[in-house]
Short mmCIF file of N, CA and C in Angstrom, two decimals:
data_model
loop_
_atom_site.label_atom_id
_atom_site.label_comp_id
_atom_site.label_asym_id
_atom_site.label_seq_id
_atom_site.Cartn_x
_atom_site.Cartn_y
_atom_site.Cartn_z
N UNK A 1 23.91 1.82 60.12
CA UNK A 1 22.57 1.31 59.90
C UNK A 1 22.46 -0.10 60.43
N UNK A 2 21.39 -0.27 61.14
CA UNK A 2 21.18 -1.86 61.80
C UNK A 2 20.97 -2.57 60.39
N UNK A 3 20.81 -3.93 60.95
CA UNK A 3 20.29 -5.55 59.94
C UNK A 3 19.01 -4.92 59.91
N UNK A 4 18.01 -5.33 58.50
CA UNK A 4 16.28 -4.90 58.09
C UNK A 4 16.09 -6.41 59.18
N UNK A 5 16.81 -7.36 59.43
CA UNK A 5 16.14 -8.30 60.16
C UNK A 5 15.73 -7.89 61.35
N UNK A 6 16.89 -7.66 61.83
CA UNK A 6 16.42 -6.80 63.27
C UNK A 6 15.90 -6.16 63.69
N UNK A 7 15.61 -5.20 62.93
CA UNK A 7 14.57 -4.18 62.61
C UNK A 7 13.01 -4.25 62.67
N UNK A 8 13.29 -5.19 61.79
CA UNK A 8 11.95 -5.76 61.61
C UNK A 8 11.20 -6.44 62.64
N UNK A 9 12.00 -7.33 62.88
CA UNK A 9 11.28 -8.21 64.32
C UNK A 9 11.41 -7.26 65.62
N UNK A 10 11.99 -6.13 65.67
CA UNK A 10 12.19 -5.38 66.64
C UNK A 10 10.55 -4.54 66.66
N UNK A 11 10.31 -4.38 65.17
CA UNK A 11 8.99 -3.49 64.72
C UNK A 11 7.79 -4.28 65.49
N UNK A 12 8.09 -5.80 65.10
CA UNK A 12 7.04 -6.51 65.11
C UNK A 12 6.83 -6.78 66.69
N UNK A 13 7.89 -7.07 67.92
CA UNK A 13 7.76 -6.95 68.92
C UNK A 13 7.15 -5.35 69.70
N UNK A 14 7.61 -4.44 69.15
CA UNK A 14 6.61 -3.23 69.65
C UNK A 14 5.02 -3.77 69.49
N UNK A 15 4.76 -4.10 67.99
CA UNK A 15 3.58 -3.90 68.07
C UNK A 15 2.89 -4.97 68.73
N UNK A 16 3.28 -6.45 69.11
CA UNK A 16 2.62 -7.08 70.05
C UNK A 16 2.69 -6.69 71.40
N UNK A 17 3.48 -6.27 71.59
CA UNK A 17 3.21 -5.21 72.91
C UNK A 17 2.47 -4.78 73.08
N UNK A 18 1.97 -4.03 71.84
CA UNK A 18 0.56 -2.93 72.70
C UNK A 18 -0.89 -4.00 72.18
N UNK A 19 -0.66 -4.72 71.59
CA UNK A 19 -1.75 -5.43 71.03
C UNK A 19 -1.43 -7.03 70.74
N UNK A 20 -3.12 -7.59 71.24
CA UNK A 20 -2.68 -9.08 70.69
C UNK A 20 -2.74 -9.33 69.26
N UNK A 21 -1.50 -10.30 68.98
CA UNK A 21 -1.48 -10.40 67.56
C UNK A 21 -2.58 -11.54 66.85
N UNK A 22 -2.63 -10.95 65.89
CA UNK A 22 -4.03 -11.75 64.81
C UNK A 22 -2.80 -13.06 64.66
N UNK A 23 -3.68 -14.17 63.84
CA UNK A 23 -3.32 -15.70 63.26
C UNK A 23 -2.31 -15.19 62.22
N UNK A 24 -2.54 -14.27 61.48
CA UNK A 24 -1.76 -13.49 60.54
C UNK A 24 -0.52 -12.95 60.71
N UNK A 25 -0.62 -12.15 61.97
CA UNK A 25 0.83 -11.62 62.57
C UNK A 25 1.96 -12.67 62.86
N UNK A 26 0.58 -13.81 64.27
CA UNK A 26 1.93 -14.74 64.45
C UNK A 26 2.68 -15.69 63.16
N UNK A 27 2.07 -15.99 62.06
CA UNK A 27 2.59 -16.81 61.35
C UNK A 27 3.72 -15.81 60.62
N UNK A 28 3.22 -14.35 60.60
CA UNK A 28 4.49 -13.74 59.86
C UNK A 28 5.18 -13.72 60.66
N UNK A 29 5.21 -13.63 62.26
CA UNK A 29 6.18 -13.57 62.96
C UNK A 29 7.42 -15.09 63.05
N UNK A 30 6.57 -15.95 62.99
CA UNK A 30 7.04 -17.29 63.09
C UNK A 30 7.93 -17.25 61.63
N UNK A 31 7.54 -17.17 60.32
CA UNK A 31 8.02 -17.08 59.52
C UNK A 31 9.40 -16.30 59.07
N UNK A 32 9.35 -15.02 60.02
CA UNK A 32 10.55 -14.45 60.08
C UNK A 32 11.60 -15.02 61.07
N UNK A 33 10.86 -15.37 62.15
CA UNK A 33 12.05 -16.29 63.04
C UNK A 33 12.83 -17.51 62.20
N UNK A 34 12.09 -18.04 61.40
CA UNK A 34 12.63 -19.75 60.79
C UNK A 34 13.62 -18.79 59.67
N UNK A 35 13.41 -17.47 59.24
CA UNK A 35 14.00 -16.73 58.21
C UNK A 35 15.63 -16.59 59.38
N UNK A 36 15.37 -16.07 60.37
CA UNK A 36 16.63 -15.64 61.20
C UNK A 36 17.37 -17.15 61.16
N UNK A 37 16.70 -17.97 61.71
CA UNK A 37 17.66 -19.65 61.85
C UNK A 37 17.92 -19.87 60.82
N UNK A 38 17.43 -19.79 59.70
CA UNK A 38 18.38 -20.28 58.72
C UNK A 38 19.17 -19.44 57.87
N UNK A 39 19.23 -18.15 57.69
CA UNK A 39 20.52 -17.22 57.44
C UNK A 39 21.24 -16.38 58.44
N UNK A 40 20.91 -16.55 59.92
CA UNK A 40 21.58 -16.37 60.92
C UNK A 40 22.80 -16.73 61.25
N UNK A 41 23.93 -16.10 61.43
CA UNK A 41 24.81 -16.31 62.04
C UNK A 41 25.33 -16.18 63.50
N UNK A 42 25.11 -17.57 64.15
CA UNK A 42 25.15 -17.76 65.14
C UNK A 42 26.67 -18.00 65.80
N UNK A 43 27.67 -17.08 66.69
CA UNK A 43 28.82 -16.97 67.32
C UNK A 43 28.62 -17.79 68.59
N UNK A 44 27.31 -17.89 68.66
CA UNK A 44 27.21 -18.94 70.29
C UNK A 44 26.25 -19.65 70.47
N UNK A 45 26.54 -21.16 69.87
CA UNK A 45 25.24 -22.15 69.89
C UNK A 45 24.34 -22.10 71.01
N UNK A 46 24.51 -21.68 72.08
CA UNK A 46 23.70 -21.90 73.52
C UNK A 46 22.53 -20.27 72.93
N UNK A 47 23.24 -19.09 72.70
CA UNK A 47 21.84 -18.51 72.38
C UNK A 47 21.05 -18.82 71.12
N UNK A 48 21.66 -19.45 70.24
CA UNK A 48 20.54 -20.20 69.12
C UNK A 48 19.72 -21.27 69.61
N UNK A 49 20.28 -21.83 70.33
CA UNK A 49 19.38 -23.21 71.36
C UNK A 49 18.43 -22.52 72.29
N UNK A 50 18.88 -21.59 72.71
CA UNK A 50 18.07 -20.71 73.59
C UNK A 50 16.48 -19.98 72.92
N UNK A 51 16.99 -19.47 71.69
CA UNK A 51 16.26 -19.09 71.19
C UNK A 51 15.30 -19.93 69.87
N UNK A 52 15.46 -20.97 70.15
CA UNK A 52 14.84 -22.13 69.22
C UNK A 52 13.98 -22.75 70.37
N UNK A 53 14.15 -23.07 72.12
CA UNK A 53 13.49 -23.10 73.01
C UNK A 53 12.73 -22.55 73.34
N UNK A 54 12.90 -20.89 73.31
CA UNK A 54 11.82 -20.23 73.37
C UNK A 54 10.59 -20.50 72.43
N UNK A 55 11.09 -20.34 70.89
CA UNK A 55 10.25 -20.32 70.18
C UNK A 55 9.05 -21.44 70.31
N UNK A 56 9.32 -22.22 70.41
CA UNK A 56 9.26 -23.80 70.55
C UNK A 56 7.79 -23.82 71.72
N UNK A 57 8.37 -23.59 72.80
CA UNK A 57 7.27 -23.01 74.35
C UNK A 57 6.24 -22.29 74.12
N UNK A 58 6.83 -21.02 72.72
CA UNK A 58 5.61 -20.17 72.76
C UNK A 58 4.18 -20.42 71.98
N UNK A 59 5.03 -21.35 70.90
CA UNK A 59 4.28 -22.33 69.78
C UNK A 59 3.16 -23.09 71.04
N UNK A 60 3.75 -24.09 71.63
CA UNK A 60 3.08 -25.10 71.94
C UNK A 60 2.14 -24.58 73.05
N UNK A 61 2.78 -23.34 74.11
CA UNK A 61 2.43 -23.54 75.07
C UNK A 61 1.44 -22.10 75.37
N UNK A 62 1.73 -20.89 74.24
CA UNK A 62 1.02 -19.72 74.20
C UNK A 62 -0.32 -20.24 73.86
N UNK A 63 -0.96 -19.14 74.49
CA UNK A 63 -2.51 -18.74 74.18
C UNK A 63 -2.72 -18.24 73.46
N UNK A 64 -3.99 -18.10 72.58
CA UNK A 64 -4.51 -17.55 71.58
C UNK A 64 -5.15 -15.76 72.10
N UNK A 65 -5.48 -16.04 73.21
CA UNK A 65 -5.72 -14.42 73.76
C UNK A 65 -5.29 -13.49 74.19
N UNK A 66 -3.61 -13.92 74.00
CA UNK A 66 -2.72 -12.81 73.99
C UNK A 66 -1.96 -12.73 75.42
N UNK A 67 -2.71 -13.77 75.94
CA UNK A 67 -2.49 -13.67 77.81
C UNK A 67 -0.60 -13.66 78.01
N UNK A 68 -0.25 -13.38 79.09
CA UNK A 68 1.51 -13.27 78.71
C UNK A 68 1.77 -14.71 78.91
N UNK A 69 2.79 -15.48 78.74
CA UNK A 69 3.33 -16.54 79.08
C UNK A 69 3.97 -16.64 79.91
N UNK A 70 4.16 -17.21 80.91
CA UNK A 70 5.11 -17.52 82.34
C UNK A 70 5.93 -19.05 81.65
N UNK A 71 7.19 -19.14 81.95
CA UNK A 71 8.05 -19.69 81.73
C UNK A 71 9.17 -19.92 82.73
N UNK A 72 9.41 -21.40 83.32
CA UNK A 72 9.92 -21.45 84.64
C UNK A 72 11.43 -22.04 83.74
N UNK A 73 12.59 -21.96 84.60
CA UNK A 73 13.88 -22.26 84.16
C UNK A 73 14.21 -23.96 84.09
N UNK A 74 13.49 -25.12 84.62
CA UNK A 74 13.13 -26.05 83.85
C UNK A 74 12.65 -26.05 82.50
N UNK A 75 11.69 -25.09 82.56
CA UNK A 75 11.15 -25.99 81.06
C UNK A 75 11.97 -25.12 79.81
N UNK A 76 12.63 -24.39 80.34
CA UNK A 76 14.16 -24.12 79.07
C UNK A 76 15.44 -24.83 78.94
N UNK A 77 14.87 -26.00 79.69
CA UNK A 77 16.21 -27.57 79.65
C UNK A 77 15.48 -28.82 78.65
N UNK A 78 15.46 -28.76 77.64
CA UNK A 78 15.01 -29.57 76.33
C UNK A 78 14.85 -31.29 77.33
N UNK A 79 16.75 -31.49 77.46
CA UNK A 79 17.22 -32.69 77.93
C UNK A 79 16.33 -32.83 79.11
N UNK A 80 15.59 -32.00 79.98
CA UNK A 80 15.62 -32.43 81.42
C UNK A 80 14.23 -32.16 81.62
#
């Protein structure tokens, strides 16, 4: 049997797939991510940094209309 974490955010990524998510979705979504960072066990700091970058881009830099996000390999260098 998988982690219900994984699961879950696995659920929750299908369904923004087929649909843009309400103010409601993303904050549960956001809420389950800050749930993964802090009882996550992370074996390799570079994909927790990785994935705290992402989050981070999609916060500041996503649209409200669901449009996809383009993300160039600069702006996943914090330092640079």
């Amino acid at each position: 049997m998988g982690d219900s974490r994984q699961s879950g955010l696995l659920e929750f990524a299908r369904l923004i797939a087929k649909t843009s998510p309400s103010a409601e979705q993303q904050l549960e979504f956001l809420t389950k991510l800050q749930r993964l960072f802090a009882e996550g066990d992370f074996t390799a700091t570079y994909k927790f940094a990785l994935l705290i970058v992402l989050s981070d881009l999609a916060v500041e830099l996503g649209a409200d209309d669901g449009s996809e996000l383009s993300l160039t390999t600069p702006m996943l260098n914090p330092s640079g």
